[in-house]
JSON list of C-alpha atoms in Angstrom, two decimals:
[
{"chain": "A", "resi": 219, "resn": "UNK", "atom": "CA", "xyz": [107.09, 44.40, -18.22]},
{"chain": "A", "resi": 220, "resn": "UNK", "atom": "CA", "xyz": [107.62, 47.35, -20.75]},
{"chain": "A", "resi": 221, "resn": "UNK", "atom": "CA", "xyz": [106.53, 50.71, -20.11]},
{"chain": "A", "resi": 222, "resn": "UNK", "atom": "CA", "xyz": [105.23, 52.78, -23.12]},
{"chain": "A", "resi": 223, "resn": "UNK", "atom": "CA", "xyz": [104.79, 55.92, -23.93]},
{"chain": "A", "resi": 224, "resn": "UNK", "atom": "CA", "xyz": [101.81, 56.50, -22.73]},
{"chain": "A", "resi": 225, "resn": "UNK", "atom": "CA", "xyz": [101.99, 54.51, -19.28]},
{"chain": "A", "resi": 226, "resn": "UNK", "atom": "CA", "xyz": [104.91, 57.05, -18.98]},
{"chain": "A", "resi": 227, "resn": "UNK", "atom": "CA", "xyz": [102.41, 60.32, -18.83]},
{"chain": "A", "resi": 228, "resn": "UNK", "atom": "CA", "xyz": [100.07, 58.82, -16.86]},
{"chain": "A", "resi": 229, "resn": "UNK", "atom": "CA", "xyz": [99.78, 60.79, -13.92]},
{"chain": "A", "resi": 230, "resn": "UNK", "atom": "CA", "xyz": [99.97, 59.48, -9.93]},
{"chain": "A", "resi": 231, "resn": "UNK", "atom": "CA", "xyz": [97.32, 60.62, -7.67]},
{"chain": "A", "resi": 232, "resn": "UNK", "atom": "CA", "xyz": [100.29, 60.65, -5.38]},
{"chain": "A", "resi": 233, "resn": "UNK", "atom": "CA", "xyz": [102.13, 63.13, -7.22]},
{"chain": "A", "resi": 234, "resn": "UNK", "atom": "CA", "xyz": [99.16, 65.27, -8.05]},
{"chain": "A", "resi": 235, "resn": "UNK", "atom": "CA", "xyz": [98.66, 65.40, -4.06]},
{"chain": "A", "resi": 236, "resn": "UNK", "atom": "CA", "xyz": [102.54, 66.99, -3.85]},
{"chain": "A", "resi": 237, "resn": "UNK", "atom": "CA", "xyz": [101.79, 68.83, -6.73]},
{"chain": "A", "resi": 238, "resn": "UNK", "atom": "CA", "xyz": [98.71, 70.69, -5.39]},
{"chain": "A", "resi": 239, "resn": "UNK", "atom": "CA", "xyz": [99.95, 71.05, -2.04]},
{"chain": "A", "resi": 240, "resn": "UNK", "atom": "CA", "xyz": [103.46, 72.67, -3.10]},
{"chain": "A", "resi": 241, "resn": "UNK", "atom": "CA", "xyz": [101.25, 75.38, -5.21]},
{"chain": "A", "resi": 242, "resn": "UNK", "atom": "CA", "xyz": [98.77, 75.71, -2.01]},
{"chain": "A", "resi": 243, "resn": "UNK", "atom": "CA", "xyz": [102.43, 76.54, -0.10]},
{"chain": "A", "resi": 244, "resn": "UNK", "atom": "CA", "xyz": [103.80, 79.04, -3.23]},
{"chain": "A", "resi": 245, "resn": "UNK", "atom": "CA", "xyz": [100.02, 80.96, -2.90]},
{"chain": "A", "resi": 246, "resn": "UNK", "atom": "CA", "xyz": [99.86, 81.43, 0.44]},
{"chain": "A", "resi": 247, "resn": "UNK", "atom": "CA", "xyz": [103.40, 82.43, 0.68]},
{"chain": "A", "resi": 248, "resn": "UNK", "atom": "CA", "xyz": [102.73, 85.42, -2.65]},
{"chain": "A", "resi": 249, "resn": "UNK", "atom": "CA", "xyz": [100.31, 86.27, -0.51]},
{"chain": "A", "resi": 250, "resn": "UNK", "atom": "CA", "xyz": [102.27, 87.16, 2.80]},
{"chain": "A", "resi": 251, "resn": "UNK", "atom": "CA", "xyz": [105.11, 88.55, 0.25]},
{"chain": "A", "resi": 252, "resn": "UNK", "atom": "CA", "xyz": [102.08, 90.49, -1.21]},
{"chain": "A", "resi": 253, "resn": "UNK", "atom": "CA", "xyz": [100.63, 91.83, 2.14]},
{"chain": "A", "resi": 254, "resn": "UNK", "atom": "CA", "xyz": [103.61, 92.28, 4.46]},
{"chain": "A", "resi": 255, "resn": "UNK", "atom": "CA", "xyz": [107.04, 92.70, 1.89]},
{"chain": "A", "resi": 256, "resn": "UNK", "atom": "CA", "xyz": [107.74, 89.68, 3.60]},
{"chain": "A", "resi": 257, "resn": "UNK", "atom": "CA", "xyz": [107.80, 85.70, 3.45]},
{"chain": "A", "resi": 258, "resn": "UNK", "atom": "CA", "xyz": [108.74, 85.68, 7.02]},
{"chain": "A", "resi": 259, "resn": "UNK", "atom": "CA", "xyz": [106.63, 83.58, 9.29]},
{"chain": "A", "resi": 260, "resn": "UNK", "atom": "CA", "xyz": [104.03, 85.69, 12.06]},
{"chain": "A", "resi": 261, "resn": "UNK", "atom": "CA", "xyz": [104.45, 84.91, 15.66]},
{"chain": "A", "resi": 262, "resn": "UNK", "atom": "CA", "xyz": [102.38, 82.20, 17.07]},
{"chain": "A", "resi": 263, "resn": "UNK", "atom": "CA", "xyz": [101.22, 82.79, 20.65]},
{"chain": "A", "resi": 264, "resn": "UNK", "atom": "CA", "xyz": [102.69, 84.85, 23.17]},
{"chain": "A", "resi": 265, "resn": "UNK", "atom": "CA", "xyz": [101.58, 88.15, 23.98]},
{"chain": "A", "resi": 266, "resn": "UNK", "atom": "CA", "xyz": [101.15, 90.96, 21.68]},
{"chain": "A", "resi": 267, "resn": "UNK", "atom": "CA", "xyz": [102.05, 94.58, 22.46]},
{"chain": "A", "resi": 268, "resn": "UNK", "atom": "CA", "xyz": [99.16, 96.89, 23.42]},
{"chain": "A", "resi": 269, "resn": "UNK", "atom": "CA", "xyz": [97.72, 98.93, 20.31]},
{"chain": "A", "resi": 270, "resn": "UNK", "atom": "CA", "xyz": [94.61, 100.44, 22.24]},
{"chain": "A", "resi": 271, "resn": "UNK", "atom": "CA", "xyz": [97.16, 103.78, 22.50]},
{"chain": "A", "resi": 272, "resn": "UNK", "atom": "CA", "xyz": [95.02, 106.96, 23.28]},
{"chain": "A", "resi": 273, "resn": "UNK", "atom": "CA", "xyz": [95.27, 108.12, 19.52]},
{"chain": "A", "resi": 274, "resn": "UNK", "atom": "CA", "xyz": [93.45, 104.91, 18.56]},
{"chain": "A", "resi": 275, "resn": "UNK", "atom": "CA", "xyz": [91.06, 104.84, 21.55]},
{"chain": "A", "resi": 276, "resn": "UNK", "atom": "CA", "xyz": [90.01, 108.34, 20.25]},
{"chain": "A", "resi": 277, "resn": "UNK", "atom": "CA", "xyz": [89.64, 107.34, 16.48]},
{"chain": "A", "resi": 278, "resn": "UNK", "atom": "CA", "xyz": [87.44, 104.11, 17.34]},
{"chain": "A", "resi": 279, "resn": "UNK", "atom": "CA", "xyz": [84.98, 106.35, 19.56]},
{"chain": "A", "resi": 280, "resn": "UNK", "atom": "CA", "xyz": [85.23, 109.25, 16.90]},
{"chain": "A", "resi": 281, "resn": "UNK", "atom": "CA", "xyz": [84.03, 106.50, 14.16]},
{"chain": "A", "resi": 282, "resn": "UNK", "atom": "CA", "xyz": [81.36, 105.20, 16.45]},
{"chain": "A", "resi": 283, "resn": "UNK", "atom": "CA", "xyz": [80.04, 108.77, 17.26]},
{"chain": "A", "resi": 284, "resn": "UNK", "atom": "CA", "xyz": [79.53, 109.02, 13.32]},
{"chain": "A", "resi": 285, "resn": "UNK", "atom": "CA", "xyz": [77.94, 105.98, 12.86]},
{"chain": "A", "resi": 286, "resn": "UNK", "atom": "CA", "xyz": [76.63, 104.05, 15.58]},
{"chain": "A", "resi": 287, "resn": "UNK", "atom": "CA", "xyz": [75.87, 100.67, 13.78]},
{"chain": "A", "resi": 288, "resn": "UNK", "atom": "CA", "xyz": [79.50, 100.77, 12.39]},
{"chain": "A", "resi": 289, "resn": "UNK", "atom": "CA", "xyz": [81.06, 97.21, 12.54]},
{"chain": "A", "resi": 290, "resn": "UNK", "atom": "CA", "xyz": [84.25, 96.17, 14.25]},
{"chain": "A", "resi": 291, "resn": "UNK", "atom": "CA", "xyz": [86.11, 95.13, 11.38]},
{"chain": "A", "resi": 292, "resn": "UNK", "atom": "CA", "xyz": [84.97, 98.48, 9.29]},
{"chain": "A", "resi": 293, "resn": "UNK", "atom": "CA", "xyz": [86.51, 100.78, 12.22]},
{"chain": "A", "resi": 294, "resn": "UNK", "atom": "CA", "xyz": [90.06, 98.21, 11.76]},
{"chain": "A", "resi": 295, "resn": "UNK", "atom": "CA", "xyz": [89.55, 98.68, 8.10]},
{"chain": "A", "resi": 296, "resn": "UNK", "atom": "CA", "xyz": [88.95, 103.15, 8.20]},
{"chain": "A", "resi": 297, "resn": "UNK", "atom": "CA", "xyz": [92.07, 102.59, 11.24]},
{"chain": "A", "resi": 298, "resn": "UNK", "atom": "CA", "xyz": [93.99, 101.66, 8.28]},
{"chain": "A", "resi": 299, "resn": "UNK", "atom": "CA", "xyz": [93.03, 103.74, 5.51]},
{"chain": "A", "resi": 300, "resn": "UNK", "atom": "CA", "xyz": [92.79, 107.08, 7.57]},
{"chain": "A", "resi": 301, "resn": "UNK", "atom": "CA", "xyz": [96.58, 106.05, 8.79]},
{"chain": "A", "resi": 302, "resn": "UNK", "atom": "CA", "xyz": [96.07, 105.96, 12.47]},
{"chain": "A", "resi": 303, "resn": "UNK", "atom": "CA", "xyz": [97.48, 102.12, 12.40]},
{"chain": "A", "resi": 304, "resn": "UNK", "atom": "CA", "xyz": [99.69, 100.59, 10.78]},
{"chain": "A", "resi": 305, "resn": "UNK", "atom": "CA", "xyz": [98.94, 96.28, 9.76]},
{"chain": "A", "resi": 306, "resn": "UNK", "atom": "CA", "xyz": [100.92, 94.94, 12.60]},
{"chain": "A", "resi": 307, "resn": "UNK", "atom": "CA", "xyz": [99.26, 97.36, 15.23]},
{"chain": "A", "resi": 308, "resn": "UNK", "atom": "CA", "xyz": [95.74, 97.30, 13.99]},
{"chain": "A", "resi": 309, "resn": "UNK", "atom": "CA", "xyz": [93.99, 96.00, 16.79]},
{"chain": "A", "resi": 310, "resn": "UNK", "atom": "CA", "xyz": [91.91, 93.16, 16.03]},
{"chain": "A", "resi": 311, "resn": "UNK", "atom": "CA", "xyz": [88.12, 92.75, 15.73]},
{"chain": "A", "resi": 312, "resn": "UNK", "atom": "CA", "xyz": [87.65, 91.44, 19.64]},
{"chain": "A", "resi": 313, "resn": "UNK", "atom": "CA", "xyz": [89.61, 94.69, 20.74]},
{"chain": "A", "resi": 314, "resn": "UNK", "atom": "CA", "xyz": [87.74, 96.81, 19.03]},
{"chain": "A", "resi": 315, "resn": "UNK", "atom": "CA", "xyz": [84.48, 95.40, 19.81]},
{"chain": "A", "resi": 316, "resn": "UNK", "atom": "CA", "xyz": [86.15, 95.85, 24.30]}
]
């Protein structure tokens, strides 16, 4: 059998599969270069460091005193953006919400 030069471009499900997942890979990994400066991996499991530190305790109940039907992930988001945490000691939604 002779291939042509069209049976040549045809394309493999197969290979569109690879192809798809190796950009799905590249994303997520411009993303975590994008959020962290990094394309390390994040720890899975274990136990992370306490971040409920007096300084943040305050903030949370400061932000709550202000506005009562404040959500948890708004206070993580104001932690943030008034500088009282940092991205890898945030604390996350169920701490706030303790």
């Amino acid at each position: 059998m002779y291939l042509t030069i069209c049976d040549v471009f045809v394309v493999c499900p197969v290979s569109m599969t690879l192809v798809h997942e190796r950009m799905m890979v590249i994303g997520r990994l411009r993303c975590r270069f994008y959020d962290t400066g990094s394309i390390k991996p994040r720890v899975i499991g274990g136990s992370k460091p306490k971040v409920a530190t007096r300084r943040v305790v305050d903030a949370i109940v400061r932000y709550k005193a202000e506005n009562v039907t404040m959500f948890a992930w708004e206070i993580r988001e104001r932690l943030l953006a008034d500088g009282v945490c940092s991205d890898d000691t945030v604390p996350s939604v169920s701490s706030v919400n303790r």
